[in-house]
Amino acid sequence: MARVAIVTGGTRGIGEAISLALKDQGMTVAANYAGNDEKARAFTERTGIRAYKWDVGDYQACQDGVAQVAADLGPVDVLVNNAGITRDGTILKMTLEMWEEVIRINLGGCFNMAKAVFPGMRDRKWGRIVNIGSINGQGGQYGQVNYAAAKSGIHGFTKALAQEGARVGVTVNALAPGYIDTDMVAAVPADVLEKIVAKIPVGRLGQAHEIARGVAFLCSEDAGFVTGSTLSINGGQHMY
């Protein structure tokens, strides 16, 4: 029987590429999304992957969403925590709401989803959890104290949960993308984007499928000896 995977934020951008990569790997994929019903329907029509709507920042919604996926497709073996938002601004301009919403979704969503799937993975002695971090969680970024804090938290969350899962067959890893050619990056002003690209040693933005390939490996049978790691795919922009 095919492994069942949930990809949060899985109908657009990097998430869509990950959903397709896992499907190509032979998995049965459920793509979670938060709000855009029209684009989710178009995604399902285009890919054949079922889309499920819930807010990953809502604990009970995650419990219910995972239960529905399991009822429809089978027990969840693979989780990719990809959903995330930005609410950028310097700390002088950032409101408490901007801070709390990014932490709630980007970091809280990882806890909520892992809490929902981890017990079943433990009981079946097999699981893969991949959390999407960020180069800006590794190195920080001006005007993103909320986003950088959430993504940095994801890297710590990954290392801690990996220790809990290691002896029961559940690997937990993170992947930290650099600047990828997605709608989010396309919204960056052209002059700012030019400066960003100038700092990337390979001289270009990354592509969503390049991130998806890394995720697909970490979710595979072959990655059983990889846990607690962060795979950085950033064109050499941040090395450590």
PDB file of C-alpha atoms in Angstrom:
ATOM      1  CA  MET A   1       0.000   0.000   0.000  1.00  0.00           C
ATOM      2  CA  ALA A   2       1.242   3.487  -0.868  1.00  0.00           C
ATOM      3  CA  ARG A   3       2.466   5.726   1.910  1.00  0.00           C
ATOM      4  CA  VAL A   4       0.052   8.564   2.771  1.00  0.00           C
ATOM      5  CA  ALA A   5       1.544  12.067   2.975  1.00  0.00           C
ATOM      6  CA  ILE A   6       0.154  15.417   4.086  1.00  0.00           C
ATOM      7  CA  VAL A   7       1.750  18.588   2.739  1.00  0.00           C
ATOM      8  CA  THR A   8       0.572  21.743   4.480  1.00  0.00           C
ATOM      9  CA  GLY A   9       0.311  24.752   2.226  1.00  0.00           C
ATOM     10  CA  GLY A  10       0.503  22.087  -0.444  1.00  0.00           C
ATOM     11  CA  THR A  11      -1.488  23.586  -3.315  1.00  0.00           C
ATOM     12  CA  ARG A  12       0.724  26.500  -4.356  1.00  0.00           C
ATOM     13  CA  GLY A  13       4.372  27.420  -4.891  1.00  0.00           C
ATOM     14  CA  ILE A  14       6.907  25.263  -3.097  1.00  0.00           C
ATOM     15  CA  GLY A  15       4.091  23.286  -1.497  1.00  0.00           C
ATOM     16  CA  GLU A  16       2.634  22.323  -4.864  1.00  0.00           C
ATOM     17  CA  ALA A  17       6.058  21.201  -6.081  1.00  0.00           C
ATOM     18  CA  ILE A  18       6.471  19.068  -2.942  1.00  0.00           C
ATOM     19  CA  SER A  19       3.021  17.523  -3.346  1.00  0.00           C
ATOM     20  CA  LEU A  20       3.837  16.570  -6.934  1.00  0.00           C
ATOM     21  CA  ALA A  21       7.278  15.205  -6.020  1.00  0.00           C
ATOM     22  CA  LEU A  22       5.806  12.933  -3.351  1.00  0.00           C
ATOM     23  CA  LYS A  23       3.080  11.787  -5.725  1.00  0.00           C
ATOM     24  CA  ASP A  24       5.756  10.969  -8.312  1.00  0.00           C
ATOM     25  CA  GLN A  25       7.506   8.958  -5.605  1.00  0.00           C
ATOM     26  CA  GLY A  26       4.409   6.763  -5.350  1.00  0.00           C
ATOM     27  CA  MET A  27       2.780   8.310  -2.307  1.00  0.00           C
ATOM     28  CA  THR A  28      -0.887   9.156  -1.850  1.00  0.00           C
ATOM     29  CA  VAL A  29      -0.825  12.869  -1.126  1.00  0.00           C
ATOM     30  CA  ALA A  30      -3.258  15.146   0.684  1.00  0.00           C
ATOM     31  CA  ALA A  31      -2.549  18.839   0.123  1.00  0.00           C
ATOM     32  CA  ASN A  32      -3.698  21.114   2.921  1.00  0.00           C
ATOM     33  CA  TYR A  33      -4.599  24.732   2.192  1.00  0.00           C
ATOM     34  CA  ALA A  34      -5.936  27.650   4.221  1.00  0.00           C
ATOM     35  CA  GLY A  35      -8.198  29.854   2.175  1.00  0.00           C
ATOM     36  CA  ASN A  36      -8.242  30.014  -1.616  1.00  0.00           C
ATOM     37  CA  ASP A  37     -10.915  27.527  -2.651  1.00  0.00           C
ATOM     38  CA  GLU A  38     -10.746  28.405  -6.335  1.00  0.00           C
ATOM     39  CA  LYS A  39      -7.015  27.793  -6.590  1.00  0.00           C
ATOM     40  CA  ALA A  40      -7.329  24.613  -4.549  1.00  0.00           C
ATOM     41  CA  ARG A  41      -9.948  23.252  -6.953  1.00  0.00           C
ATOM     42  CA  ALA A  42      -7.758  24.158  -9.900  1.00  0.00           C
ATOM     43  CA  PHE A  43      -4.820  22.409  -8.222  1.00  0.00           C
ATOM     44  CA  THR A  44      -6.809  19.205  -7.749  1.00  0.00           C
ATOM     45  CA  GLU A  45      -8.099  19.299 -11.325  1.00  0.00           C
ATOM     46  CA  ARG A  46      -4.568  19.810 -12.621  1.00  0.00           C
ATOM     47  CA  THR A  47      -2.777  17.251 -10.440  1.00  0.00           C
ATOM     48  CA  GLY A  48      -5.342  14.735  -9.253  1.00  0.00           C
ATOM     49  CA  ILE A  49      -4.220  15.384  -5.662  1.00  0.00           C
ATOM     50  CA  ARG A  50      -6.997  15.886  -3.110  1.00  0.00           C
ATOM     51  CA  ALA A  51      -7.010  19.219  -1.276  1.00  0.00           C
ATOM     52  CA  TYR A  52      -8.175  19.640   2.307  1.00  0.00           C
ATOM     53  CA  LYS A  53      -8.946  22.986   3.930  1.00  0.00           C
ATOM     54  CA  TRP A  54      -8.003  23.818   7.496  1.00  0.00           C
ATOM     55  CA  ASP A  55      -5.980  26.383   9.455  1.00  0.00           C
ATOM     56  CA  VAL A  56      -2.734  24.804  10.666  1.00  0.00           C
ATOM     57  CA  GLY A  57      -2.572  27.401  13.433  1.00  0.00           C
ATOM     58  CA  ASP A  58      -5.754  25.938  14.931  1.00  0.00           C
ATOM     59  CA  TYR A  59      -4.971  22.910  17.117  1.00  0.00           C
ATOM     60  CA  GLN A  60      -8.374  21.244  16.899  1.00  0.00           C
ATOM     61  CA  ALA A  61      -8.642  21.912  13.166  1.00  0.00           C
ATOM     62  CA  CYS A  62      -5.387  19.975  12.700  1.00  0.00           C
ATOM     63  CA  GLN A  63      -6.678  17.062  14.764  1.00  0.00           C
ATOM     64  CA  ASP A  64      -9.876  16.975  12.733  1.00  0.00           C
ATOM     65  CA  GLY A  65      -8.106  17.481   9.404  1.00  0.00           C
ATOM     66  CA  VAL A  66      -5.637  14.658   9.962  1.00  0.00           C
ATOM     67  CA  ALA A  67      -8.460  12.379  11.101  1.00  0.00           C
ATOM     68  CA  GLN A  68     -10.366  13.147   7.893  1.00  0.00           C
ATOM     69  CA  VAL A  69      -7.342  12.434   5.714  1.00  0.00           C
ATOM     70  CA  ALA A  70      -6.774   9.151   7.537  1.00  0.00           C
ATOM     71  CA  ALA A  71     -10.413   8.186   7.064  1.00  0.00           C
ATOM     72  CA  ASP A  72     -10.281   9.003   3.345  1.00  0.00           C
ATOM     73  CA  LEU A  73      -6.794   7.828   2.394  1.00  0.00           C
ATOM     74  CA  GLY A  74      -5.347   5.773   5.243  1.00  0.00           C
ATOM     75  CA  PRO A  75      -2.975   6.366   8.177  1.00  0.00           C
ATOM     76  CA  VAL A  76      -0.583   9.279   7.671  1.00  0.00           C
ATOM     77  CA  ASP A  77       3.033   8.166   7.237  1.00  0.00           C
ATOM     78  CA  VAL A  78       4.596  11.413   6.012  1.00  0.00           C
ATOM     79  CA  LEU A  79       4.110  15.026   7.085  1.00  0.00           C
ATOM     80  CA  VAL A  80       5.644  18.043   5.401  1.00  0.00           C
ATOM     81  CA  ASN A  81       5.100  21.226   7.416  1.00  0.00           C
ATOM     82  CA  ASN A  82       5.340  23.774   4.628  1.00  0.00           C
ATOM     83  CA  ALA A  83       2.523  26.248   5.406  1.00  0.00           C
ATOM     84  CA  GLY A  84       3.719  29.722   6.258  1.00  0.00           C
ATOM     85  CA  ILE A  85       2.920  33.417   6.014  1.00  0.00           C
ATOM     86  CA  THR A  86       4.796  36.704   6.218  1.00  0.00           C
ATOM     87  CA  ARG A  87       3.788  39.901   8.000  1.00  0.00           C
ATOM     88  CA  ASP A  88       6.939  41.929   7.519  1.00  0.00           C
ATOM     89  CA  GLY A  89       7.935  45.176   9.203  1.00  0.00           C
ATOM     90  CA  THR A  90      10.610  46.555  11.474  1.00  0.00           C
ATOM     91  CA  ILE A  91       9.969  46.069  15.163  1.00  0.00           C
ATOM     92  CA  LEU A  92       9.011  49.740  15.447  1.00  0.00           C
ATOM     93  CA  LYS A  93       6.176  49.166  12.982  1.00  0.00           C
ATOM     94  CA  MET A  94       5.303  45.569  13.794  1.00  0.00           C
ATOM     95  CA  THR A  95       2.093  45.122  15.741  1.00  0.00           C
ATOM     96  CA  LEU A  96       1.453  42.419  18.301  1.00  0.00           C
ATOM     97  CA  GLU A  97      -1.046  40.902  15.874  1.00  0.00           C
ATOM     98  CA  MET A  98       1.617  40.685  13.123  1.00  0.00           C
ATOM     99  CA  TRP A  99       3.973  38.941  15.543  1.00  0.00           C
ATOM    100  CA  GLU A 100       1.419  36.516  16.955  1.00  0.00           C
ATOM    101  CA  GLU A 101      -0.099  35.492  13.615  1.00  0.00           C
ATOM    102  CA  VAL A 102       3.268  34.516  12.111  1.00  0.00           C
ATOM    103  CA  ILE A 103       4.282  32.579  15.220  1.00  0.00           C
ATOM    104  CA  ARG A 104       0.845  30.924  15.404  1.00  0.00           C
ATOM    105  CA  ILE A 105       0.878  29.647  11.845  1.00  0.00           C
ATOM    106  CA  ASN A 106       4.535  29.157  10.979  1.00  0.00           C
ATOM    107  CA  LEU A 107       5.743  27.662  14.256  1.00  0.00           C
ATOM    108  CA  GLY A 108       2.523  26.692  16.003  1.00  0.00           C
ATOM    109  CA  GLY A 109       1.400  24.883  12.857  1.00  0.00           C
ATOM    110  CA  CYS A 110       4.406  22.566  13.093  1.00  0.00           C
ATOM    111  CA  PHE A 111       3.493  21.610  16.649  1.00  0.00           C
ATOM    112  CA  ASN A 112      -0.204  21.186  15.878  1.00  0.00           C
ATOM    113  CA  MET A 113       0.394  18.955  12.877  1.00  0.00           C
ATOM    114  CA  ALA A 114       3.177  16.907  14.468  1.00  0.00           C
ATOM    115  CA  LYS A 115       1.000  16.373  17.545  1.00  0.00           C
ATOM    116  CA  ALA A 116      -1.745  14.989  15.295  1.00  0.00           C
ATOM    117  CA  VAL A 117       0.403  12.526  13.319  1.00  0.00           C
ATOM    118  CA  PHE A 118       3.221  11.502  15.657  1.00  0.00           C
ATOM    119  CA  PRO A 119       1.313   8.990  17.838  1.00  0.00           C
ATOM    120  CA  GLY A 120       0.255   6.925  14.822  1.00  0.00           C
ATOM    121  CA  MET A 121       3.743   7.014  13.336  1.00  0.00           C
ATOM    122  CA  ARG A 122       5.181   5.851  16.660  1.00  0.00           C
ATOM    123  CA  ASP A 123       2.684   3.013  16.931  1.00  0.00           C
ATOM    124  CA  ARG A 124       3.410   1.827  13.366  1.00  0.00           C
ATOM    125  CA  LYS A 125       7.189   2.267  13.897  1.00  0.00           C
ATOM    126  CA  TRP A 126       7.623   4.343  10.722  1.00  0.00           C
ATOM    127  CA  GLY A 127       7.262   8.012   9.883  1.00  0.00           C
ATOM    128  CA  ARG A 128       8.800  10.967   8.129  1.00  0.00           C
ATOM    129  CA  ILE A 129       8.345  14.568   9.252  1.00  0.00           C
ATOM    130  CA  VAL A 130       9.980  17.365   7.267  1.00  0.00           C
ATOM    131  CA  ASN A 131       9.674  20.952   8.473  1.00  0.00           C
ATOM    132  CA  ILE A 132      10.315  23.789   6.035  1.00  0.00           C
ATOM    133  CA  GLY A 133      12.542  26.355   7.687  1.00  0.00           C
ATOM    134  CA  SER A 134      14.293  29.224   5.936  1.00  0.00           C
ATOM    135  CA  ILE A 135      17.614  30.845   5.238  1.00  0.00           C
ATOM    136  CA  ASN A 136      16.194  33.789   7.194  1.00  0.00           C
ATOM    137  CA  GLY A 137      15.692  31.549  10.200  1.00  0.00           C
ATOM    138  CA  GLN A 138      19.381  30.667  10.000  1.00  0.00           C
ATOM    139  CA  GLY A 139      20.852  34.096   9.347  1.00  0.00           C
ATOM    140  CA  GLY A 140      18.094  36.556  10.242  1.00  0.00           C
ATOM    141  CA  GLN A 141      16.632  39.220   7.988  1.00  0.00           C
ATOM    142  CA  TYR A 142      15.936  42.918   8.422  1.00  0.00           C
ATOM    143  CA  GLY A 143      12.250  43.610   8.961  1.00  0.00           C
ATOM    144  CA  GLN A 144      11.385  39.985   9.755  1.00  0.00           C
ATOM    145  CA  VAL A 145      11.823  39.453  13.487  1.00  0.00           C
ATOM    146  CA  ASN A 146       8.561  37.463  13.566  1.00  0.00           C
ATOM    147  CA  TYR A 147       9.322  35.299  10.521  1.00  0.00           C
ATOM    148  CA  ALA A 148      12.972  34.744  11.481  1.00  0.00           C
ATOM    149  CA  ALA A 149      11.993  33.810  15.026  1.00  0.00           C
ATOM    150  CA  ALA A 150       9.369  31.339  13.820  1.00  0.00           C
ATOM    151  CA  LYS A 151      11.670  29.719  11.274  1.00  0.00           C
ATOM    152  CA  SER A 152      14.568  29.566  13.720  1.00  0.00           C
ATOM    153  CA  GLY A 153      12.184  27.943  16.166  1.00  0.00           C
ATOM    154  CA  ILE A 154      11.350  25.329  13.534  1.00  0.00           C
ATOM    155  CA  HIS A 155      15.004  24.318  13.367  1.00  0.00           C
ATOM    156  CA  GLY A 156      15.133  23.818  17.146  1.00  0.00           C
ATOM    157  CA  PHE A 157      11.777  22.025  17.139  1.00  0.00           C
ATOM    158  CA  THR A 158      13.125  19.656  14.503  1.00  0.00           C
ATOM    159  CA  LYS A 159      16.207  18.680  16.504  1.00  0.00           C
ATOM    160  CA  ALA A 160      14.211  18.089  19.682  1.00  0.00           C
ATOM    161  CA  LEU A 161      11.444  16.031  18.069  1.00  0.00           C
ATOM    162  CA  ALA A 162      14.030  14.003  16.137  1.00  0.00           C
ATOM    163  CA  GLN A 163      15.351  12.745  19.471  1.00  0.00           C
ATOM    164  CA  GLU A 164      11.871  11.580  20.452  1.00  0.00           C
ATOM    165  CA  GLY A 165      11.270   9.805  17.162  1.00  0.00           C
ATOM    166  CA  ALA A 166      14.637   8.194  16.511  1.00  0.00           C
ATOM    167  CA  ARG A 167      14.105   4.942  18.409  1.00  0.00           C
ATOM    168  CA  VAL A 168      10.579   4.390  17.090  1.00  0.00           C
ATOM    169  CA  GLY A 169      11.366   4.708  13.382  1.00  0.00           C
ATOM    170  CA  VAL A 170      10.235   8.312  12.955  1.00  0.00           C
ATOM    171  CA  THR A 171      12.742  10.676  11.366  1.00  0.00           C
ATOM    172  CA  VAL A 172      12.360  14.435  11.725  1.00  0.00           C
ATOM    173  CA  ASN A 173      14.338  16.795   9.535  1.00  0.00           C
ATOM    174  CA  ALA A 174      14.223  20.376   8.329  1.00  0.00           C
ATOM    175  CA  LEU A 175      14.886  21.910   4.953  1.00  0.00           C
ATOM    176  CA  ALA A 176      15.943  25.540   4.763  1.00  0.00           C
ATOM    177  CA  PRO A 177      15.282  27.103   1.352  1.00  0.00           C
ATOM    178  CA  GLY A 178      17.038  30.212   0.182  1.00  0.00           C
ATOM    179  CA  TYR A 179      15.322  32.650  -2.153  1.00  0.00           C
ATOM    180  CA  ILE A 180      13.071  30.672  -4.468  1.00  0.00           C
ATOM    181  CA  ASP A 181      11.247  31.929  -7.558  1.00  0.00           C
ATOM    182  CA  THR A 182       7.725  31.903  -6.077  1.00  0.00           C
ATOM    183  CA  ASP A 183       4.865  34.403  -5.840  1.00  0.00           C
ATOM    184  CA  MET A 184       6.130  35.496  -2.416  1.00  0.00           C
ATOM    185  CA  VAL A 185       9.557  36.408  -3.787  1.00  0.00           C
ATOM    186  CA  ALA A 186       8.029  37.902  -6.947  1.00  0.00           C
ATOM    187  CA  ALA A 187       6.307  40.466  -4.708  1.00  0.00           C
ATOM    188  CA  VAL A 188       9.704  41.838  -3.633  1.00  0.00           C
ATOM    189  CA  PRO A 189      10.512  45.157  -5.379  1.00  0.00           C
ATOM    190  CA  ALA A 190      12.727  44.647  -8.445  1.00  0.00           C
ATOM    191  CA  ASP A 191      15.617  46.730  -7.106  1.00  0.00           C
ATOM    192  CA  VAL A 192      15.621  44.810  -3.823  1.00  0.00           C
ATOM    193  CA  LEU A 193      15.405  41.462  -5.615  1.00  0.00           C
ATOM    194  CA  GLU A 194      18.377  42.401  -7.787  1.00  0.00           C
ATOM    195  CA  LYS A 195      20.460  43.002  -4.652  1.00  0.00           C
ATOM    196  CA  ILE A 196      19.355  39.663  -3.204  1.00  0.00           C
ATOM    197  CA  VAL A 197      20.330  37.732  -6.334  1.00  0.00           C
ATOM    198  CA  ALA A 198      23.698  39.502  -6.360  1.00  0.00           C
ATOM    199  CA  LYS A 199      24.460  37.878  -2.998  1.00  0.00           C
ATOM    200  CA  ILE A 200      23.679  34.333  -4.181  1.00  0.00           C
ATOM    201  CA  PRO A 201      26.915  32.648  -5.308  1.00  0.00           C
ATOM    202  CA  VAL A 202      25.225  30.614  -8.052  1.00  0.00           C
ATOM    203  CA  GLY A 203      23.793  33.855  -9.433  1.00  0.00           C
ATOM    204  CA  ARG A 204      20.077  33.034  -9.595  1.00  0.00           C
ATOM    205  CA  LEU A 205      16.960  32.311  -7.600  1.00  0.00           C
ATOM    206  CA  GLY A 206      16.170  28.709  -6.780  1.00  0.00           C
ATOM    207  CA  GLN A 207      13.276  26.794  -8.317  1.00  0.00           C
ATOM    208  CA  ALA A 208      10.470  25.154  -6.363  1.00  0.00           C
ATOM    209  CA  HIS A 209      11.233  21.736  -7.842  1.00  0.00           C
ATOM    210  CA  GLU A 210      14.775  21.942  -6.438  1.00  0.00           C
ATOM    211  CA  ILE A 211      13.325  22.238  -2.929  1.00  0.00           C
ATOM    212  CA  ALA A 212      10.840  19.464  -3.639  1.00  0.00           C
ATOM    213  CA  ARG A 213      13.592  17.035  -4.624  1.00  0.00           C
ATOM    214  CA  GLY A 214      15.289  17.564  -1.282  1.00  0.00           C
ATOM    215  CA  VAL A 215      12.033  17.012   0.579  1.00  0.00           C
ATOM    216  CA  ALA A 216      11.309  13.868  -1.454  1.00  0.00           C
ATOM    217  CA  PHE A 217      14.644  12.382  -0.399  1.00  0.00           C
ATOM    218  CA  LEU A 218      14.088  13.150   3.283  1.00  0.00           C
ATOM    219  CA  CYS A 219      10.647  11.487   3.048  1.00  0.00           C
ATOM    220  CA  SER A 220      11.943   8.385   1.304  1.00  0.00           C
ATOM    221  CA  GLU A 221      12.757   4.911   2.571  1.00  0.00           C
ATOM    222  CA  ASP A 222      16.407   5.660   1.803  1.00  0.00           C
ATOM    223  CA  ALA A 223      16.556   8.476   4.382  1.00  0.00           C
ATOM    224  CA  GLY A 224      16.092   6.288   7.441  1.00  0.00           C
ATOM    225  CA  PHE A 225      19.518   7.188   8.864  1.00  0.00           C
ATOM    226  CA  VAL A 226      18.977  10.942   8.438  1.00  0.00           C
ATOM    227  CA  THR A 227      17.295  12.648  11.374  1.00  0.00           C
ATOM    228  CA  GLY A 228      17.675  15.906  13.269  1.00  0.00           C
ATOM    229  CA  SER A 229      19.344  17.457  10.230  1.00  0.00           C
ATOM    230  CA  THR A 230      18.761  20.668   8.322  1.00  0.00           C
ATOM    231  CA  LEU A 231      19.277  20.520   4.571  1.00  0.00           C
ATOM    232  CA  SER A 232      20.094  23.985   3.249  1.00  0.00           C
ATOM    233  CA  ILE A 233      19.209  24.591  -0.401  1.00  0.00           C
ATOM    234  CA  ASN A 234      20.140  28.195  -1.021  1.00  0.00           C
ATOM    235  CA  GLY A 235      22.654  28.442  -3.852  1.00  0.00           C
ATOM    236  CA  GLY A 236      25.477  28.952  -1.372  1.00  0.00           C
ATOM    237  CA  GLN A 237      24.045  32.183   0.040  1.00  0.00           C
ATOM    238  CA  HIS A 238      24.365  31.031   3.647  1.00  0.00           C
ATOM    239  CA  MET A 239      26.981  28.461   4.650  1.00  0.00           C
ATOM    240  CA  TYR A 240      27.806  27.205   8.137  1.00  0.00           C
TER     241      TYR A 240
END
